[in-house]
Amino acid sequence: MNNQVVIEKYELLKSEFQKNPLSLNVTTKLAEVNSCCLQYLQECSTIDLISKVEGKEYFAFQNSSGKISRAVNKKQYLTNSGDITVFWDSIRSRSLKELSETTITNICYSTVINFCTVIDLLKTGDQKTPGTYFEYFIGHLYATHFGIPPRTQLEVLNLDMNSKLPTDFIFDLGKDKPKFHIPVKTSTRERVVQVWAHQRVLDGVYGTGRFLGLLTCLNETKLNHNTLETIEICLPDQWRIYQLFIAQLKRIYYLDLPVRYQELNSVFPKIHIKTFGSFFHEYPSLLE
Amino acid sequence: MNNQVVIEKYELLKSEFQKNPLSLNVTTKLAEVNSCCLQYLQECSTIDLISKVEGKEYFAFQNSSGKISRAVNKKQYLTNSGDITVFWDSIRSRSLKELSETTITNICYSTVINFCTVIDLLKTGDQKTPGTYFEYFIGHLYATHFGIPPRTQLEVLNLDMNSKLPTDFIFDLGKDKPKFHIPVKTSTRERVVQVWAHQRVLDGVYGTGRFLGLLTCLNETKLNHNTLETIEICLPDQWRIYQLFIAQLKRIYYLDLPVRYQELNSVFPKIHIKTFGSFFHEYPSLLE
């Protein structure tokens, strides 16, 4: 397969998303990018990795020149192409919640990881392209769910000051309805504090509770390419400090939920960290 | 000159700083690194850059293979080696404040930019080495000023929770005295919000006003290597939002103070953004 096809399709996705993140053309382009990725990956071999994460197993794709992709969670990676057709149709018909939480999460995970691993194999040190793709993918799913396009900056009106705050996605459901602040990150690492800081600004400017923060992430795995060991990098104690002292995020959703963050659901005060598929099922309760 | 000498001297500086950031050995190693850098730069030519910043002119160093360094502010860059000898002696004798604000700022600027430009010319895409060097340089100056070593993490004691918050430098002058929170960044860009966020955590955990935040930066210049145009990237409106809604930083010090941040000193509510040399003269007033 011509390696450039994935990049070309990705550029088309980009331009459709920028025109209208809500459009069914974006769904179509996402599906096309994924098909190209699967074609590319079919020509790759796989290699088992050493998992340092309890209860998770990983493999990586390897291309003909021996290059190795990021880690892929075995249990979440789907190979049945029937499921994925149902998934795109469900987005188009706005009926994603008819699929189970696990199905949504795993299909999203597989689609996103297909693209990320292909970029790993085609490019060197490119974190930006997977990150931007992930924003489009997640942005499109939220946009079709809410039925409105996101904004990416907010007016900060404050007496004599009139500034703009750049944000990740903001979905404003209208007067007397919730507004959603949705930062999207493939992984968080040490920069995640900016998510709580932005939430704090929104709380300060508009009033606490008006913006519901839903941080949405891919995973926290890190593969050591020399030893082939895969770990999850998590900072649960710091997250608790941020949630206590900076601002309150309503939910943190993951496509591949890290084991150590899962535990934060059960210590008081709780941080609610769930699989991304949960959003489509628990949505009504977020509005209460 | 053997290119590796600068790196070798830097490694020695690193190990001295990690042993004792307060030690006069660190002063000596900083001086030695600087001498090696000057030797390297003497063999380079300079090239004038196009300045897009009002009132500032820039040049860059160029090595024999045509590679170009980051931008250097002409007015602040000192070539008189007599000044620098006085500077190292003043650090050793704890009498830096006997030099003028401008002298301290320009010598610090020249010393730091010497190292950064040499790394630009010796390595490709290495931002970490200049950043770490800058931390050692600034950390050593504050440490010798306060007469105590910095800490780089803080206990967050909070009822049943006992966590550590990693920070940039913290100088604790003791009971009933100020504590200083000193983040050090070569430039800030979009990640700077984490500085206000950490200040907010400190205010929340220990009480507002107990930690004085002194963000210390090199500059905000960006050189376009194709057009040779130099700009300053500043986000004054966002800084005002952070200062209003996240936390209050006491001072922001620059070695090369950006023009647009200078203006924040004169709009209410003020953010105090000054040259680094000011610190050593205004220090008593920070304690009031």
XYZ file of C-alpha atoms in Angstrom:
576
model
C 0.000 0.000 0.000
C 1.125 3.524 -0.739
C 2.143 4.955 2.659
C 0.971 8.423 1.743
C -2.706 7.374 1.483
C -3.229 7.508 5.265
C -1.774 11.025 5.449
C -3.817 12.178 2.450
C -7.026 10.823 3.981
C -6.109 12.449 7.282
C -5.719 15.816 5.539
C -9.215 15.418 4.069
C -10.591 14.566 7.538
C -8.888 17.681 8.902
C -10.444 19.937 6.290
C -13.941 18.436 6.795
C -13.673 18.815 10.575
C -12.554 22.413 10.253
C -15.484 23.147 7.923
C -18.075 21.531 10.196
C -17.159 19.222 13.115
C -20.755 18.008 13.206
C -21.013 16.962 9.575
C -21.584 13.371 8.476
C -18.673 13.958 6.088
C -16.434 13.829 9.155
C -17.847 10.401 10.056
C -17.150 9.225 6.516
C -13.589 10.557 6.569
C -12.922 8.965 9.972
C -14.126 5.635 8.549
C -11.914 6.043 5.463
C -8.831 6.911 7.518
C -9.476 3.827 9.636
C -9.827 1.560 6.582
C -6.516 2.830 5.213
C -4.856 2.250 8.573
C -6.177 -1.316 8.749
C -4.854 -1.966 5.240
C -1.429 -0.703 6.274
C -1.441 -2.683 9.529
C -2.426 -5.890 7.726
C 0.977 -5.808 6.069
C 2.698 -5.435 9.464
C 3.552 -8.167 11.928
C 2.834 -7.979 15.645
C 5.185 -8.453 18.541
C 4.272 -9.275 22.144
C 5.377 -6.756 24.768
C 6.268 -7.248 28.420
C 3.457 -5.831 30.525
C 4.288 -4.176 33.836
C 0.608 -3.351 34.342
C -1.429 -5.789 36.373
C -4.254 -7.332 34.385
C -3.278 -5.857 31.016
C -1.416 -7.412 28.090
C 0.064 -5.498 25.186
C 1.413 -6.015 21.699
C 2.932 -3.661 19.148
C 2.833 -3.516 15.365
C 6.115 -3.898 13.533
C 6.655 -2.881 9.902
C 8.906 -4.497 7.314
C 11.863 -2.288 8.299
C 11.611 -3.479 11.908
C 10.162 -0.287 13.377
C 7.870 -0.806 16.364
C 4.667 1.109 17.164
C 3.360 2.195 20.565
C 1.758 -0.434 22.828
C -1.712 -1.782 22.042
C -3.945 -3.201 24.790
C -4.774 -6.741 23.643
C -8.093 -7.069 25.408
C -9.457 -3.827 24.016
C -8.221 -4.189 20.448
C -10.937 -5.439 18.116
C -10.297 -7.275 14.913
C -13.903 -7.841 13.834
C -14.679 -5.363 11.066
C -18.421 -5.975 11.416
C -18.508 -4.104 14.722
C -16.879 -1.043 13.243
C -19.507 -0.739 10.479
C -22.242 -0.755 13.117
C -20.295 1.925 15.011
C -20.096 4.383 12.092
C -23.790 3.785 11.354
C -24.643 4.482 15.005
C -22.830 7.817 14.858
C -24.678 8.715 11.656
C -28.055 7.827 13.154
C -27.232 9.468 16.508
C -27.837 6.175 18.304
C -24.440 5.433 19.796
C -25.930 4.731 23.220
C -27.651 1.632 21.840
C -24.212 0.023 21.828
C -22.834 -1.146 25.193
C -20.318 0.957 27.131
C -17.623 -1.637 26.500
C -18.381 -1.858 22.788
C -18.204 1.920 22.340
C -15.009 2.172 24.368
C -13.264 -0.693 22.580
C -14.249 0.389 19.076
C -13.116 3.941 19.803
C -9.900 2.592 21.301
C -9.212 0.353 18.308
C -9.937 3.081 15.761
C -7.742 5.657 17.490
C -4.910 3.217 18.171
C -4.971 2.131 14.505
C -4.208 5.674 13.433
C -1.647 6.312 16.189
C 0.316 3.127 15.484
C 0.380 3.821 11.742
C 1.800 7.308 12.391
C 4.344 5.758 14.794
C 5.481 3.492 11.962
C 5.371 6.083 9.161
C 6.921 9.026 11.003
C 9.564 9.620 13.665
C 8.813 11.506 16.852
C 5.499 12.865 15.554
C 3.202 13.329 18.553
C 1.234 16.190 17.028
C -0.540 14.271 14.244
C -1.945 11.545 16.581
C -2.930 14.279 19.056
C -4.781 16.327 16.459
C -6.467 13.244 15.004
C -7.610 12.280 18.502
C -9.119 15.741 18.990
C -11.076 15.411 15.743
C -12.253 11.915 16.596
C -13.397 12.797 20.113
C -14.660 16.248 19.080
C -16.821 14.700 16.377
C -18.338 12.157 18.772
C -19.230 14.792 21.353
C -20.487 17.191 18.659
C -22.814 14.597 17.134
C -23.995 13.649 20.631
C -24.769 17.241 21.662
C -26.001 18.142 18.188
C -23.977 21.363 18.176
C -20.440 22.311 17.101
C -17.819 23.065 19.771
C -16.168 26.390 20.362
C -12.435 26.558 21.069
C -12.261 29.913 22.802
C -14.393 31.830 25.231
C -14.965 35.509 25.834
C -13.878 36.464 29.301
C -16.011 39.489 30.060
C -14.900 41.103 33.241
C -15.894 44.732 33.802
C -13.485 46.785 31.686
C -11.542 43.775 30.412
C -12.548 41.821 27.378
C -10.202 38.936 26.609
C -10.371 35.572 24.956
C -9.364 32.390 26.719
C -8.266 29.632 24.332
C -9.679 26.315 25.469
C -10.095 22.824 24.241
C -13.671 22.099 23.253
C -16.548 24.048 24.795
C -20.133 22.910 24.129
C -22.745 25.436 25.158
C -26.214 23.882 25.333
C -27.822 27.306 25.762
C -29.488 29.441 28.440
C -30.182 27.658 31.733
C -28.549 24.496 30.454
C -25.122 23.019 31.208
C -22.018 24.034 29.340
C -19.306 21.428 28.843
C -15.567 22.069 29.065
C -13.894 19.158 27.263
C -10.084 19.019 27.176
C -8.846 16.193 24.938
C -5.390 14.640 25.447
C -3.877 11.406 24.135
C -2.065 11.207 27.490
C -1.663 13.630 30.360
C 1.740 13.454 32.058
C 2.951 16.562 33.893
C 1.031 19.058 31.779
C -2.393 17.979 32.963
C -2.548 20.645 35.664
C -3.535 23.117 32.949
C -6.850 21.304 32.610
C -7.730 22.024 36.250
C -6.383 25.571 35.881
C -8.665 26.260 32.906
C -11.601 24.799 34.820
C -10.750 27.161 37.678
C -10.790 30.165 35.314
C -14.180 29.114 33.927
C -15.532 28.680 37.469
C -14.182 32.111 38.430
C -15.437 33.950 35.386
C -18.840 32.326 34.944
C -19.564 30.911 38.389
C -18.778 27.512 39.873
C -20.819 24.648 38.435
C -21.803 26.287 35.152
C -19.180 24.428 33.142
C -18.938 20.678 33.568
C -15.370 19.556 32.940
C -15.005 16.259 31.070
C -11.334 15.522 30.484
C -11.084 12.880 27.735
C -7.901 10.831 27.221
C -6.623 7.897 25.197
C -4.338 6.140 27.721
C -1.215 6.530 29.899
C 0.944 3.705 28.573
C 4.621 4.128 27.879
C 6.661 1.593 25.943
C 10.390 1.288 26.488
C 11.602 0.433 22.976
C 14.797 -1.171 24.273
C 13.340 -3.524 26.871
C 9.847 -3.804 25.281
C 8.383 -3.182 28.745
C 5.098 -1.322 28.923
C 4.101 0.716 31.953
C 1.290 3.122 32.837
C 2.454 6.502 34.121
C -0.071 7.755 36.678
C 0.038 10.496 39.310
C -3.092 9.810 41.392
C -1.899 11.785 44.440
C -1.306 14.876 42.358
C -4.705 14.563 40.700
C -6.288 14.471 44.151
C -4.405 17.646 45.101
C -5.566 19.403 41.924
C -9.161 18.288 42.435
C -9.050 19.506 46.063
C -7.232 22.796 45.609
C -7.656 24.023 42.048
C -11.066 23.046 40.657
C -13.483 20.178 40.286
C -13.629 18.148 37.105
C -16.938 16.350 36.663
C -15.545 13.320 34.851
C -12.339 11.968 33.390
C -12.934 9.531 30.536
C -10.349 7.154 29.089
C -10.337 4.866 26.059
C -7.886 2.629 27.985
C -8.524 3.369 31.657
C -5.325 3.181 33.745
C -5.489 0.759 36.664
C -4.260 3.265 39.255
C -6.751 5.947 38.214
C -9.585 3.440 38.416
C -8.907 3.341 42.171
C -9.679 7.060 42.552
C -13.353 6.191 42.066
C -13.388 4.538 45.463
C -11.582 6.959 47.812
C -13.281 9.984 49.307
C -13.464 12.625 47.944
C -13.961 10.669 44.724
C -12.665 11.631 41.320
C -14.924 9.990 38.763
C -12.679 8.336 36.185
C -14.478 6.096 33.717
C -14.281 4.521 30.292
C -15.285 6.826 27.440
C -18.238 4.616 26.524
C -19.804 5.404 29.924
C -20.461 8.969 28.810
C -23.112 7.971 26.293
C -24.984 5.931 28.898
C -24.627 8.136 31.970
C -25.218 11.391 30.076
C -28.698 12.111 31.494
C -27.324 11.860 35.038
C -24.618 14.457 34.271
C -27.381 17.017 33.765
C -28.953 16.480 37.176
C 38.254 23.981 20.274
C 37.050 20.531 21.149
C 33.230 20.780 21.038
C 32.832 18.297 23.835
C 34.516 20.542 26.429
C 31.371 22.650 26.956
C 29.285 19.517 27.539
C 31.890 18.018 29.873
C 32.053 21.227 31.926
C 28.251 21.321 32.009
C 28.166 17.770 33.408
C 30.555 18.844 36.185
C 28.329 21.872 36.934
C 25.344 19.536 37.101
C 26.998 17.217 39.594
C 28.173 20.121 41.807
C 24.686 21.672 41.788
C 23.079 18.361 42.691
C 25.542 17.925 45.581
C 25.008 21.418 46.970
C 23.273 24.217 45.013
C 24.681 26.757 47.451
C 28.335 25.759 47.111
C 31.004 28.092 45.734
C 32.014 25.140 43.532
C 28.831 25.826 41.567
C 29.944 29.440 41.014
C 33.286 28.172 39.771
C 31.716 25.640 37.433
C 29.308 28.259 36.046
C 32.313 30.503 35.340
C 34.177 27.645 33.649
C 31.202 26.707 31.466
C 30.917 30.345 30.444
C 34.609 30.597 29.539
C 34.354 27.506 27.349
C 31.267 28.929 25.659
C 33.038 32.222 24.949
C 35.964 30.324 23.464
C 33.593 28.407 21.181
C 31.681 31.542 20.192
C 34.891 33.404 19.350
C 35.354 30.980 16.481
C 31.828 31.713 15.222
C 30.667 34.612 13.091
C 27.592 36.710 13.844
C 24.676 37.511 11.589
C 22.198 40.378 11.980
C 18.562 39.390 12.348
C 15.404 41.237 11.358
C 13.744 42.509 14.507
C 9.958 42.660 14.663
C 10.156 43.912 18.260
C 10.040 47.660 18.727
C 13.201 49.020 20.324
C 15.166 45.757 20.253
C 17.840 44.573 17.826
C 19.095 41.020 17.534
C 21.943 39.013 16.104
C 22.673 35.286 16.020
C 25.881 33.274 16.150
C 26.727 31.155 13.121
C 29.240 28.306 13.173
C 31.537 27.171 10.399
C 28.949 24.746 9.013
C 26.442 27.601 8.627
C 24.180 26.654 11.529
C 22.473 29.586 13.247
C 21.809 29.987 16.981
C 18.789 31.523 18.705
C 18.429 35.327 18.704
C 20.633 37.438 20.979
C 19.499 40.884 22.164
C 22.287 43.272 21.030
C 21.803 45.894 23.701
C 21.951 43.384 26.546
C 24.819 41.263 25.282
C 28.101 42.190 26.961
C 31.489 41.595 25.433
C 33.633 43.065 28.219
C 35.116 40.151 30.160
C 36.116 42.422 33.040
C 32.466 42.802 34.093
C 31.969 39.065 34.296
C 34.917 38.560 36.667
C 33.407 41.134 39.025
C 30.078 39.300 38.751
C 31.439 35.893 39.839
C 33.341 37.584 42.675
C 30.144 39.337 43.805
C 28.318 36.014 43.976
C 31.174 34.517 46.012
C 31.189 37.438 48.445
C 27.353 37.592 48.612
C 27.424 41.202 47.440
C 25.558 41.021 44.145
C 23.337 43.947 45.089
C 26.339 46.272 44.929
C 26.131 45.925 41.150
C 23.389 47.919 39.394
C 20.114 46.263 38.331
C 21.063 46.653 34.671
C 24.555 45.244 35.192
C 23.249 42.154 37.006
C 20.527 41.604 34.405
C 22.844 42.011 31.412
C 25.637 39.844 32.811
C 23.150 37.094 33.672
C 21.587 37.463 30.232
C 24.949 37.248 28.474
C 26.127 34.255 30.495
C 22.923 32.285 29.949
C 22.636 33.176 26.278
C 26.280 32.110 25.738
C 25.426 28.621 26.907
C 22.090 28.447 25.076
C 23.558 29.571 21.740
C 26.447 27.093 22.020
C 23.978 24.255 22.609
C 21.904 25.507 19.650
C 25.018 25.195 17.493
C 26.310 21.906 18.916
C 23.024 20.011 19.111
C 19.770 19.769 17.192
C 16.409 20.375 18.813
C 17.833 20.157 22.346
C 15.663 22.370 24.565
C 16.274 20.350 27.714
C 19.983 21.106 28.232
C 19.552 24.923 28.031
C 16.482 24.641 30.301
C 18.323 22.614 32.936
C 21.390 24.866 32.765
C 19.109 27.881 33.258
C 17.589 26.248 36.359
C 21.044 25.673 37.844
C 22.167 29.213 37.054
C 19.078 30.891 38.505
C 18.791 28.368 41.353
C 22.368 29.065 42.398
C 21.846 32.849 42.388
C 18.717 32.637 44.539
C 20.319 30.035 46.840
C 23.387 32.188 47.489
C 21.118 35.196 48.012
C 18.887 33.439 50.546
C 21.795 31.518 52.050
C 19.839 28.248 51.974
C 19.396 25.442 49.441
C 16.080 25.117 47.597
C 13.638 22.267 47.915
C 11.958 20.851 44.826
C 8.948 19.213 46.400
C 6.600 19.968 49.216
C 4.619 17.822 51.603
C 0.932 18.416 51.163
C -0.477 17.509 54.550
C -4.201 17.469 54.449
C -6.023 15.551 57.167
C -5.764 11.889 56.159
C -3.881 12.569 52.939
C -0.133 12.916 52.792
C 1.162 13.580 49.312
C 4.104 15.282 47.711
C 3.711 18.105 45.211
C 6.687 18.408 42.842
C 7.526 22.065 42.342
C 10.246 24.188 40.882
C 12.390 25.791 43.579
C 10.983 26.422 47.056
C 13.031 28.489 49.529
C 11.736 28.322 53.085
C 13.199 31.076 55.258
C 11.734 29.487 58.390
C 8.968 30.026 60.923
C 7.116 33.355 60.644
C 9.158 34.304 57.588
C 8.233 34.264 53.908
C 8.565 31.188 51.755
C 9.405 31.650 48.086
C 7.919 29.644 45.217
C 10.290 30.123 42.259
C 9.394 28.489 38.936
C 12.215 28.872 36.396
C 11.520 28.752 32.636
C 13.650 29.782 29.659
C 10.378 30.875 28.015
C 6.757 30.392 28.943
C 4.464 29.922 25.941
C 1.189 28.037 26.520
C 2.414 25.943 29.448
C 2.812 28.860 31.830
C -0.636 28.348 33.340
C 0.865 25.569 35.456
C 2.857 28.195 37.362
C -0.325 29.923 38.515
C -1.921 26.535 39.188
C 0.931 25.475 41.491
C 0.731 28.839 43.261
C -2.983 28.188 43.748
C -2.275 24.791 45.326
C 0.291 26.348 47.688
C -2.204 29.091 48.641
C -4.889 26.475 49.242
C -2.748 24.085 51.265
C -0.735 26.565 53.344
C -2.882 29.708 53.252
C -2.865 32.625 50.825
C 0.172 34.883 51.072
C 2.530 32.435 52.753
C 4.361 31.595 49.534
C 5.577 34.482 47.401
C 5.640 33.392 43.757
C 8.603 34.696 41.746
C 8.438 33.324 38.201
C 11.880 33.737 36.614
C 12.367 33.568 32.837
C 15.016 34.116 30.190
C 13.022 35.704 27.340
C 10.138 35.185 24.900
C 11.929 35.618 21.573
C 11.336 33.334 18.635
C 13.555 33.292 15.587
C 12.208 32.164 12.239
C 15.252 30.439 10.740
C 13.986 30.867 7.187
C 13.183 34.582 7.214
C 15.621 35.511 10.045
C 12.778 37.485 11.633
C 12.694 37.651 15.426
C 9.486 38.173 17.356
C 8.436 38.093 21.003
C 5.545 35.751 21.780
C 3.469 37.260 24.583
C -0.003 36.558 25.924
C -0.629 39.507 28.271
C -4.440 39.114 28.272
C -4.163 35.503 29.348
C -1.688 36.377 32.084
C -4.173 38.924 33.411
C -6.876 36.262 33.455
C -4.612 33.831 35.330
C -3.591 36.494 37.846
C -7.280 37.422 38.399
C -8.816 33.965 38.528
C -6.187 31.404 39.512
C -3.654 32.901 41.931
C -1.439 35.910 42.496
C 2.238 35.799 41.564
C 4.288 38.357 43.471
C 6.795 39.047 40.695
C 7.771 37.888 37.248
C 11.452 38.451 36.477
C 13.034 38.323 33.025
C 16.630 38.427 31.821
C 15.295 39.985 28.582
C 11.999 41.619 29.528
C 9.424 41.424 26.695
C 8.029 44.781 25.602
C 4.378 43.737 25.853
C 4.762 42.324 29.370
C 6.475 45.534 30.503
C 3.110 47.238 29.896
C 1.343 45.038 32.480
C 3.146 47.042 35.179
C 0.973 50.037 34.374
C -2.580 48.655 34.084
C -4.740 47.942 37.116
C -4.673 45.374 38.642
C -0.935 45.384 38.025
C 1.214 42.349 37.405
C 4.742 43.239 38.467
C 7.070 42.136 35.676
C 10.645 43.310 36.031
C 14.220 42.598 35.022
C 15.917 39.879 37.065
C 18.488 42.352 38.441
C 15.639 44.199 40.213
C 15.210 41.292 42.610
C 18.529 41.908 44.364
C 17.695 45.575 44.922
C 13.996 45.369 45.776
C 14.335 42.259 47.944
C 13.755 43.999 51.315
C 10.451 45.410 50.023
C 9.238 41.917 49.049
C 9.297 40.994 52.735
C 7.036 43.853 53.817
